Tab-separated table of C-alpha atoms and ligand atoms in Angstrom:
chain	number	residue	atom	x	y	z
X	1	UNK	CA	-39.186	-19.049	-9.664
X	2	UNK	CA	-38.947	-20.108	-6.077
X	3	UNK	CA	-37.616	-16.918	-4.509
X	4	UNK	CA	-37.634	-16.213	-0.796
X	5	UNK	CA	-36.828	-12.903	0.805
X	6	UNK	CA	-34.992	-12.016	3.975
X	7	UNK	CA	-36.712	-8.860	5.223
X	8	UNK	CA	-34.170	-6.541	6.818
X	9	UNK	CA	-35.207	-3.062	5.656
X	10	UNK	CA	-32.633	-1.622	3.277
X	11	UNK	CA	-30.518	-4.754	3.730
X	12	UNK	CA	-33.282	-7.104	2.529
X	13	UNK	CA	-32.313	-9.677	-0.064
X	14	UNK	CA	-33.581	-12.566	-2.160
X	15	UNK	CA	-32.749	-16.227	-1.783
X	16	UNK	CA	-33.052	-17.887	-5.160
X	17	UNK	CA	-33.559	-21.649	-4.959
X	18	UNK	CA	-33.727	-23.358	-8.313
X	19	UNK	CA	-32.066	-26.241	-10.149
X	20	UNK	CA	-29.646	-24.749	-12.663
X	21	UNK	CA	-29.552	-21.300	-11.029
X	22	UNK	CA	-25.738	-21.368	-11.044
X	23	UNK	CA	-25.933	-20.886	-14.828
X	24	UNK	CA	-27.809	-17.619	-14.219
X	25	UNK	CA	-25.420	-16.259	-11.588
X	26	UNK	CA	-24.281	-13.374	-13.824
X	27	UNK	CA	-27.822	-12.343	-14.696
X	28	UNK	CA	-28.896	-12.547	-11.042
X	29	UNK	CA	-25.876	-10.506	-9.887
X	30	UNK	CA	-26.627	-7.904	-12.531
X	31	UNK	CA	-30.257	-7.679	-11.403
X	32	UNK	CA	-28.990	-7.195	-7.845
X	33	UNK	CA	-27.312	-3.979	-8.977
X	34	UNK	CA	-23.770	-5.303	-9.344
X	35	UNK	CA	-21.345	-4.818	-12.215
X	36	UNK	CA	-17.668	-4.660	-13.223
X	37	UNK	CA	-14.889	-6.824	-11.839
X	38	UNK	CA	-15.977	-9.627	-9.478
X	39	UNK	CA	-13.824	-11.662	-7.090
X	40	UNK	CA	-14.925	-15.295	-6.949
X	41	UNK	CA	-13.606	-16.759	-3.690
X	42	UNK	CA	-13.524	-20.539	-3.788
X	43	UNK	CA	-11.363	-23.589	-3.095
X	44	UNK	CA	-9.575	-25.868	-5.610
X	45	UNK	CA	-12.224	-28.624	-5.473
X	46	UNK	CA	-15.241	-26.381	-6.016
X	47	UNK	CA	-13.335	-24.330	-8.584
X	48	UNK	CA	-12.666	-27.482	-10.634
X	49	UNK	CA	-16.324	-28.547	-10.426
X	50	UNK	CA	-18.185	-25.264	-10.804
X	51	UNK	CA	-15.661	-22.447	-11.355
X	52	UNK	CA	-16.049	-22.291	-15.113
X	53	UNK	CA	-19.847	-22.393	-14.978
X	54	UNK	CA	-19.843	-19.528	-12.501
X	55	UNK	CA	-17.368	-17.362	-14.381
X	56	UNK	CA	-18.915	-18.085	-17.816
X	57	UNK	CA	-22.249	-16.915	-16.500
X	58	UNK	CA	-20.664	-13.810	-14.972
X	59	UNK	CA	-18.804	-13.009	-18.201
X	60	UNK	CA	-21.984	-13.430	-20.242
X	61	UNK	CA	-23.597	-10.780	-18.054
X	62	UNK	CA	-20.658	-8.395	-18.632
X	63	UNK	CA	-18.668	-9.005	-15.415
X	64	UNK	CA	-14.888	-9.384	-15.338
X	65	UNK	CA	-14.488	-12.224	-12.868
X	66	UNK	CA	-11.254	-13.378	-11.278
X	67	UNK	CA	-10.665	-16.222	-8.826
X	68	UNK	CA	-9.229	-16.081	-5.337
X	69	UNK	CA	-8.534	-19.666	-4.327
X	70	UNK	CA	-8.084	-20.758	-0.713
X	71	UNK	CA	-7.031	-24.310	0.233
X	72	UNK	CA	-9.906	-26.611	1.146
X	73	UNK	CA	-10.771	-27.191	4.797
X	74	UNK	CA	-12.009	-25.749	8.078
X	75	UNK	CA	-8.427	-25.191	9.219
X	76	UNK	CA	-8.025	-22.543	6.514
X	77	UNK	CA	-10.927	-20.500	7.887
X	78	UNK	CA	-8.432	-18.251	9.613
X	79	UNK	CA	-6.820	-14.823	9.586
X	80	UNK	CA	-4.048	-15.990	7.262
X	81	UNK	CA	-6.525	-16.899	4.515
X	82	UNK	CA	-8.261	-13.584	5.065
X	83	UNK	CA	-4.923	-11.861	4.426
X	84	UNK	CA	-4.529	-13.830	1.190
X	85	UNK	CA	-7.936	-12.551	0.032
X	86	UNK	CA	-7.006	-8.942	0.889
X	87	UNK	CA	-3.636	-9.290	-0.902
X	88	UNK	CA	-5.368	-10.553	-4.056
X	89	UNK	CA	-8.059	-7.867	-3.923
X	90	UNK	CA	-5.450	-5.146	-3.569
X	91	UNK	CA	-3.300	-6.659	-6.354
X	92	UNK	CA	-6.367	-6.701	-8.648
X	93	UNK	CA	-7.259	-3.149	-7.579
X	94	UNK	CA	-10.577	-4.205	-6.120
X	95	UNK	CA	-12.828	-1.215	-5.533
X	96	UNK	CA	-15.744	-0.351	-3.251
X	97	UNK	CA	-18.124	-1.644	-5.930
X	98	UNK	CA	-16.236	-4.898	-6.634
X	99	UNK	CA	-18.453	-7.741	-5.435
X	100	UNK	CA	-17.019	-10.710	-3.600
X	101	UNK	CA	-18.776	-13.904	-4.631
X	102	UNK	CA	-18.438	-16.880	-2.282
X	103	UNK	CA	-18.561	-20.101	-4.337
X	104	UNK	CA	-18.325	-23.026	-1.943
X	105	UNK	CA	-19.457	-24.401	1.387
X	106	UNK	CA	-19.723	-22.715	4.758
X	107	UNK	CA	-15.984	-22.315	5.153
X	108	UNK	CA	-15.687	-20.266	1.966
X	109	UNK	CA	-18.925	-18.381	2.718
X	110	UNK	CA	-17.863	-17.357	6.226
X	111	UNK	CA	-14.369	-16.366	5.125
X	112	UNK	CA	-15.368	-14.512	1.942
X	113	UNK	CA	-18.212	-12.801	3.818
X	114	UNK	CA	-15.863	-11.466	6.470
X	115	UNK	CA	-13.485	-10.276	3.734
X	116	UNK	CA	-16.441	-8.501	2.068
X	117	UNK	CA	-17.450	-6.917	5.387
X	118	UNK	CA	-13.999	-5.492	6.015
X	119	UNK	CA	-12.264	-4.843	2.675
X	120	UNK	CA	-12.532	-1.099	2.048
X	121	UNK	CA	-14.999	-1.067	4.980
X	122	UNK	CA	-17.432	-3.209	3.041
X	123	UNK	CA	-17.979	-4.320	-0.544
X	124	UNK	CA	-21.013	-6.119	-2.060
X	125	UNK	CA	-21.242	-9.793	-1.216
X	126	UNK	CA	-22.958	-12.685	-3.006
X	127	UNK	CA	-23.416	-16.158	-1.562
X	128	UNK	CA	-23.382	-19.175	-3.886
X	129	UNK	CA	-23.501	-22.024	-1.359
X	130	UNK	CA	-22.572	-25.451	-2.723
X	131	UNK	CA	-23.006	-27.779	0.290
X	132	UNK	CA	-26.329	-28.715	1.885
X	133	UNK	CA	-25.184	-27.144	5.151
X	134	UNK	CA	-24.355	-23.844	3.513
X	135	UNK	CA	-27.545	-23.867	1.408
X	136	UNK	CA	-29.830	-24.310	4.416
X	137	UNK	CA	-27.890	-22.405	7.018
X	138	UNK	CA	-24.624	-20.512	6.696
X	139	UNK	CA	-25.385	-18.591	3.481
X	140	UNK	CA	-28.482	-16.940	4.997
X	141	UNK	CA	-28.400	-14.504	7.887
X	142	UNK	CA	-25.129	-12.620	7.523
X	143	UNK	CA	-22.913	-14.271	10.113
X	144	UNK	CA	-19.387	-14.157	8.741
X	145	UNK	CA	-16.039	-14.793	10.343
X	146	UNK	CA	-12.975	-16.894	10.982
X	147	UNK	CA	-11.740	-19.219	13.701
X	148	UNK	CA	-9.122	-18.478	16.344
X	149	UNK	CA	-6.915	-21.282	17.706
X	150	UNK	CA	-8.775	-20.849	21.034
X	151	UNK	CA	-12.270	-21.133	19.559
X	152	UNK	CA	-14.491	-21.299	16.512
X	153	UNK	CA	-15.852	-18.171	14.842
X	154	UNK	CA	-14.413	-15.889	17.525
X	155	UNK	CA	-13.584	-13.153	15.002
X	156	UNK	CA	-16.262	-11.950	12.638
X	157	UNK	CA	-19.007	-9.560	11.641
X	158	UNK	CA	-22.671	-9.487	10.774
X	159	UNK	CA	-22.729	-8.720	7.083
X	160	UNK	CA	-25.663	-9.548	4.830
X	161	UNK	CA	-25.244	-10.706	1.245
X	162	UNK	CA	-26.921	-8.877	-1.652
X	163	UNK	CA	-28.389	-12.136	-2.883
X	164	UNK	CA	-28.097	-15.871	-2.195
X	165	UNK	CA	-28.075	-18.199	-5.208
X	166	UNK	CA	-28.890	-21.809	-4.353
X	167	UNK	CA	-28.633	-24.490	-7.024
X	168	UNK	CA	-29.665	-27.832	-5.448
X	169	UNK	CA	-28.180	-29.673	-8.463
X	170	UNK	CA	-24.622	-28.973	-7.301
X	171	UNK	CA	-25.262	-31.282	-4.348
X	172	UNK	CA	-24.883	-34.229	-6.769
X	173	UNK	CA	-21.109	-34.049	-6.441
X	174	UNK	CA	-21.100	-33.646	-2.667
X	175	UNK	CA	-19.644	-36.488	-0.586
X	176	UNK	CA	-22.385	-38.473	1.224
X	177	UNK	CA	-20.824	-37.630	4.601
X	178	UNK	CA	-21.143	-33.911	3.819
X	179	UNK	CA	-24.734	-34.327	2.701
X	180	UNK	CA	-25.607	-36.063	5.967
X	181	UNK	CA	-23.814	-33.390	7.981
X	182	UNK	CA	-25.954	-30.756	6.251
X	183	UNK	CA	-29.072	-32.755	7.017
X	184	UNK	CA	-28.407	-32.239	10.740
X	185	UNK	CA	-29.100	-28.519	10.293
X	186	UNK	CA	-32.248	-29.310	8.292
X	187	UNK	CA	-33.489	-31.528	11.140
X	188	UNK	CA	-32.691	-28.692	13.565
X	189	UNK	CA	-35.311	-26.457	11.917
X	190	UNK	CA	-37.967	-29.105	12.489
X	191	UNK	CA	-37.106	-29.336	16.180
X	192	UNK	CA	-36.920	-25.617	16.871
X	193	UNK	CA	-39.781	-24.343	14.729
X	194	UNK	CA	-42.075	-26.728	12.946
X	195	UNK	CA	-43.212	-30.180	14.031
X	196	UNK	CA	-44.919	-30.756	10.667
X	197	UNK	CA	-41.606	-30.176	8.907
X	198	UNK	CA	-39.995	-32.631	11.323
X	199	UNK	CA	-42.600	-35.272	10.380
X	200	UNK	CA	-42.012	-34.515	6.679
X	201	UNK	CA	-38.301	-35.157	7.242
X	202	UNK	CA	-39.014	-38.416	9.062
X	203	UNK	CA	-40.998	-39.539	6.022
X	204	UNK	CA	-38.627	-38.257	3.342
X	205	UNK	CA	-35.177	-38.647	4.893
X	206	UNK	CA	-34.037	-41.379	2.484
X	207	UNK	CA	-35.338	-39.518	-0.531
X	208	UNK	CA	-33.685	-36.273	0.547
X	209	UNK	CA	-30.336	-37.969	1.073
X	210	UNK	CA	-30.501	-39.530	-2.387
X	211	UNK	CA	-31.357	-36.096	-3.774
X	212	UNK	CA	-34.873	-36.924	-4.855
X	213	UNK	CA	-37.421	-34.222	-5.552
X	214	UNK	CA	-38.019	-33.474	-1.832
X	215	UNK	CA	-34.558	-31.976	-1.432
X	216	UNK	CA	-35.603	-28.613	-2.896
X	217	UNK	CA	-38.585	-28.478	-0.534
X	218	UNK	CA	-36.361	-29.320	2.438
X	219	UNK	CA	-33.928	-26.533	1.455
X	220	UNK	CA	-36.746	-24.085	0.870
X	221	UNK	CA	-38.486	-24.715	4.192
X	222	UNK	CA	-35.160	-24.520	6.035
X	223	UNK	CA	-34.335	-21.182	4.389
X	224	UNK	CA	-37.852	-19.918	5.065
X	225	UNK	CA	-37.476	-20.649	8.780
X	226	UNK	CA	-34.000	-19.148	8.918
X	227	UNK	CA	-35.191	-16.047	7.025
X	228	UNK	CA	-38.093	-15.545	9.483
X	229	UNK	CA	-35.833	-15.867	12.508
X	230	UNK	CA	-33.103	-13.606	11.119
X	231	UNK	CA	-35.694	-11.115	9.837
X	232	UNK	CA	-36.950	-10.563	13.372
X	233	UNK	CA	-33.583	-10.654	15.172
X	234	UNK	CA	-30.621	-9.976	12.906
X	235	UNK	CA	-27.984	-9.607	15.604
X	236	UNK	CA	-28.991	-12.342	17.984
X	237	UNK	CA	-30.288	-10.200	20.793
X	238	UNK	CA	-33.155	-12.627	21.363
X	239	UNK	CA	-34.967	-15.061	19.076
X	240	UNK	CA	-32.018	-15.790	16.770
X	241	UNK	CA	-30.275	-17.646	19.580
X	242	UNK	CA	-32.686	-20.552	18.978
X	243	UNK	CA	-30.711	-21.362	15.829
X	244	UNK	CA	-27.920	-22.407	18.169
X	245	UNK	CA	-29.898	-25.458	19.247
X	246	UNK	CA	-27.392	-28.304	19.520
X	247	UNK	CA	-24.494	-25.932	18.865
X	248	UNK	CA	-23.404	-25.265	22.448
X	249	UNK	CA	-22.543	-28.921	23.028
X	250	UNK	CA	-21.623	-29.237	19.344
X	251	UNK	CA	-18.959	-26.543	19.513
X	252	UNK	CA	-17.540	-28.150	22.654
X	253	UNK	CA	-17.271	-31.459	20.768
X	254	UNK	CA	-15.615	-29.803	17.767
X	255	UNK	CA	-13.136	-27.922	19.948
X	256	UNK	CA	-12.185	-31.058	21.880
X	257	UNK	CA	-11.876	-33.231	18.785
X	258	UNK	CA	-9.774	-30.643	16.950
X	259	UNK	CA	-11.299	-28.634	14.125
X	260	UNK	CA	-12.137	-30.673	11.054
X	261	UNK	CA	-12.075	-34.156	12.621
X	262	UNK	CA	-15.744	-34.124	13.426
X	263	UNK	CA	-17.899	-32.360	10.856
X	264	UNK	CA	-19.822	-29.351	12.114
X	265	UNK	CA	-23.152	-31.025	11.265
X	266	UNK	CA	-22.109	-34.255	12.986
X	267	UNK	CA	-21.190	-32.340	16.122
X	268	UNK	CA	-24.536	-30.515	15.936
X	269	UNK	CA	-26.372	-33.860	15.608
X	270	UNK	CA	-24.747	-35.143	18.793
X	271	UNK	CA	-25.268	-31.744	20.440
X	272	UNK	CA	-28.997	-31.767	19.630
X	273	UNK	CA	-29.354	-35.174	21.279
X	274	UNK	CA	-27.461	-33.967	24.349
X	275	UNK	CA	-29.655	-30.864	24.585
X	276	UNK	CA	-32.847	-32.937	24.211
X	277	UNK	CA	-31.537	-35.346	26.846
X	278	UNK	CA	-30.820	-32.424	29.166
X	279	UNK	CA	-34.316	-31.025	28.519
X	280	UNK	CA	-36.011	-34.338	29.272
X	281	UNK	CA	-33.961	-35.129	32.346
X	282	UNK	CA	-34.571	-31.681	33.835
X	283	UNK	CA	-38.308	-31.770	33.100
X	284	UNK	CA	-38.034	-28.990	30.497
X	285	UNK	CA	-39.939	-31.193	28.066
X	286	UNK	CA	-41.841	-34.467	28.160
X	287	UNK	CA	-40.151	-37.770	27.377
X	288	UNK	CA	-40.280	-38.836	23.745
X	289	UNK	CA	-38.652	-35.820	22.097
X	290	UNK	CA	-35.150	-37.266	22.363
X	291	UNK	CA	-36.147	-40.598	20.845
X	292	UNK	CA	-37.736	-38.931	17.804
X	293	UNK	CA	-34.706	-36.707	17.257
X	294	UNK	CA	-32.377	-39.685	17.650
X	295	UNK	CA	-34.563	-41.725	15.301
X	296	UNK	CA	-34.426	-39.147	12.522
X	297	UNK	CA	-30.701	-38.524	12.883
X	298	UNK	CA	-29.920	-42.242	12.928
X	299	UNK	CA	-32.073	-42.742	9.832
X	300	UNK	CA	-29.907	-40.102	8.188
X	301	UNK	CA	-26.771	-42.008	9.193
X	302	UNK	CA	-25.682	-39.314	11.635
X	303	UNK	CA	-23.967	-39.947	14.974
X	304	UNK	CA	-26.081	-39.417	18.082
X	305	UNK	CA	-23.336	-39.910	20.669
X	306	UNK	CA	-19.756	-38.705	20.580
X	307	UNK	CA	-17.202	-41.360	19.636
X	308	UNK	CA	-14.503	-39.155	21.074
X	309	UNK	CA	-14.498	-39.418	24.853
X	310	UNK	CA	-14.756	-35.973	26.382
X	311	UNK	CA	-14.664	-35.587	30.152
X	312	UNK	CA	-17.252	-33.358	31.887
X	313	UNK	CA	-14.338	-31.111	32.871
X	314	UNK	CA	-13.272	-30.661	29.238
X	315	UNK	CA	-16.880	-30.045	28.202
X	316	UNK	CA	-17.215	-27.322	30.813
X	317	UNK	CA	-13.935	-25.745	29.766
X	318	UNK	CA	-15.086	-25.576	26.156
X	319	UNK	CA	-18.597	-24.451	27.107
X	320	UNK	CA	-17.179	-21.544	29.111
X	321	UNK	CA	-15.251	-20.213	26.106
X	322	UNK	CA	-18.319	-20.537	23.880
X	323	UNK	CA	-20.116	-17.263	23.240
X	324	UNK	CA	-23.350	-18.417	24.897
X	325	UNK	CA	-22.115	-17.642	28.398
X	326	UNK	CA	-24.061	-14.965	30.229
X	327	UNK	CA	-22.940	-13.735	33.667
X	328	UNK	CA	-21.202	-16.995	34.538
X	329	UNK	CA	-24.237	-19.136	33.805
X	330	UNK	CA	-24.330	-21.257	30.690
X	331	UNK	CA	-27.146	-20.732	28.233
X	332	UNK	CA	-28.687	-23.635	26.381
X	333	UNK	CA	-31.401	-23.836	23.786
X	334	UNK	CA	-33.657	-26.662	24.947
X	335	UNK	CA	-36.784	-28.147	23.355
X	336	UNK	CA	-40.043	-27.605	25.231
X	337	UNK	CA	-41.690	-30.010	22.745
X	338	UNK	CA	-41.011	-31.036	19.158
X	339	UNK	CA	-41.279	-27.834	17.111
X	340	UNK	CA	-40.534	-25.359	19.912
X	341	UNK	CA	-37.531	-24.410	22.022
X	342	UNK	CA	-36.674	-21.977	24.772
X	343	UNK	CA	-33.489	-20.580	26.276
X	344	UNK	CA	-32.480	-21.973	29.643
X	345	UNK	CA	-29.719	-20.741	31.899
X	346	UNK	CA	-28.097	-23.690	33.584
X	347	UNK	CA	-25.612	-23.520	36.422
X	348	UNK	CA	-22.309	-25.366	36.157
X	349	UNK	CA	-23.344	-27.576	39.089
X	350	UNK	CA	-26.451	-28.718	37.182
X	351	UNK	CA	-24.376	-29.462	34.083
X	352	UNK	CA	-21.951	-31.563	36.116
X	353	UNK	CA	-24.945	-33.410	37.613
X	354	UNK	CA	-26.316	-34.023	34.089
X	355	UNK	CA	-23.008	-35.591	32.985
X	356	UNK	CA	-22.838	-37.703	36.160
X	357	UNK	CA	-26.337	-39.105	35.601
X	358	UNK	CA	-25.551	-39.704	31.929
X	359	UNK	CA	-22.475	-41.744	32.857
X	360	UNK	CA	-24.496	-43.708	35.426
X	361	UNK	CA	-27.190	-44.524	32.850
X	362	UNK	CA	-24.492	-45.886	30.506
X	363	UNK	CA	-23.147	-48.304	33.127
V	1	NAD	N1	-22.333	-18.326	9.066
V	1	NAD	C1	-23.194	-19.143	9.603
V	1	NAD	O1	-24.302	-18.767	9.965
V	1	NAD	C2	-22.822	-20.597	9.745
V	1	NAD	C3	-23.807	-21.525	10.081
V	1	NAD	C4	-23.449	-22.874	10.122
V	1	NAD	C5	-22.151	-23.254	9.842
V	1	NAD	N2	-21.205	-22.310	9.534
V	1	NAD	C6	-19.835	-22.694	9.217
V	1	NAD	O2	-19.843	-23.456	8.011
V	1	NAD	C7	-18.677	-24.270	7.979
V	1	NAD	C8	-19.033	-25.665	7.516
V	1	NAD	O3	-19.566	-25.572	6.220
V	1	NAD	P1	-19.649	-26.841	5.261
V	1	NAD	O4	-20.224	-27.970	6.003
V	1	NAD	O5	-20.303	-26.376	4.024
V	1	NAD	O6	-18.136	-27.248	5.050
V	1	NAD	P2	-17.041	-26.900	3.907
V	1	NAD	O7	-17.205	-25.529	3.425
V	1	NAD	O8	-15.742	-27.293	4.474
V	1	NAD	O9	-17.427	-27.910	2.727
V	1	NAD	C9	-17.338	-29.285	2.937
V	1	NAD	C10	-16.552	-29.977	1.823
V	1	NAD	O10	-17.355	-30.071	0.669
V	1	NAD	C11	-16.637	-29.599	-0.472
V	1	NAD	N3	-17.626	-29.110	-1.411
V	1	NAD	C12	-18.316	-27.960	-1.364
V	1	NAD	N4	-19.257	-27.941	-2.312
V	1	NAD	C13	-19.152	-29.100	-2.992
V	1	NAD	C14	-19.856	-29.680	-4.080
V	1	NAD	N5	-20.928	-29.092	-4.617
V	1	NAD	N6	-19.461	-30.883	-4.542
V	1	NAD	C15	-18.417	-31.531	-3.965
V	1	NAD	N7	-17.735	-31.067	-2.923
V	1	NAD	C16	-18.095	-29.850	-2.441
V	1	NAD	C17	-15.700	-28.590	0.108
V	1	NAD	O11	-14.607	-28.359	-0.757
V	1	NAD	C18	-15.286	-29.268	1.419
V	1	NAD	O12	-14.287	-30.201	1.188
V	1	NAD	C19	-18.087	-24.228	9.382
V	1	NAD	O13	-16.953	-23.407	9.352
V	1	NAD	C20	-19.177	-23.585	10.217
V	1	NAD	O14	-18.667	-22.863	11.294
V	1	NAD	C21	-21.539	-21.000	9.480
């Protein structure tokens, strides 16, 4: 058994990472102290692929599962879908003890988690992430929420799951583009925390993306790093902000492209390159970091520059609405070397200068 643990006092929980663990979902939920009716929140695609396996396992363990199905896509991570979940829970007489089980990618996990945080002021929550991105990132750490037309994830809550059940085998059905997008978050952990892990990824990138045996190790190390960071700063008052590496620019790209057009992981890949570029050009780190990050991301088939043209003005507009703004100055997570990052506050004038130089270099 390859269990990890997120240490958060009475809210601590296990992350179970094992091929075939989806078949043991019921048993695992039971061992986590859950019982009775269980709401499985999913989307039509994941339901067709894994719904029966999940509910059969739950039934075998004595649960009475029922599905709540939300249409597939980032654009459904909104208040309307949340209402649909509440309506279904009320119709099925969901109680304080009725667990909500998120079966799907990050969209389902974020949405179902926020429903679990708020329905009857909080019901038990189980994460069964089925994309690489959700297995290495969104299912661990308790950030839940929905988008607002003015910005991503603007409405939400910190709410930890009781247990996270990761079955790497379900990645076999994932579209290659989704797998690559998830890999961006895996690469992020190497940059922010562990140069050795980064080198491992450089060596194994092809094998990971064809789901060879290294994929479980890549997921495990990613979850280990995320668990350490979250365990020491659950609510992002300090260290946890480093997980946003690449996300400040990434969110600006997503917002300008329109949600869903650029995948979150793709936007993060471009954002990480922009942040490394900013770090190098401002002397925050030595030259060479950007080229290694670009090299790994390119090897994974990820974009390293935005295909959508975004003007510096539009970037700034989006950056200002992002949550990483502190007293008018914009906060960026920048690498100090490969395997370590720091938070830098950058004035708007400096950001404009960075974009100007970038454009000049392109000419
Ligand atoms: N809460 C957090 O800490 C956190 C962190 C990172 C990202 N996120 C959020 O996660 C979301 C992105 O998550 P995502 O990349 O998983 O996207 P997603 O949930 O939209 O899933 C991507 C696609 O893969 C499909 N899919 C899921 N599992 C599958 C499987 N096993 N086989 C085949 N198809 C499958 C989905 O139906 C969907 O079409 C964004 O909303 C982002 O904001 C949250």
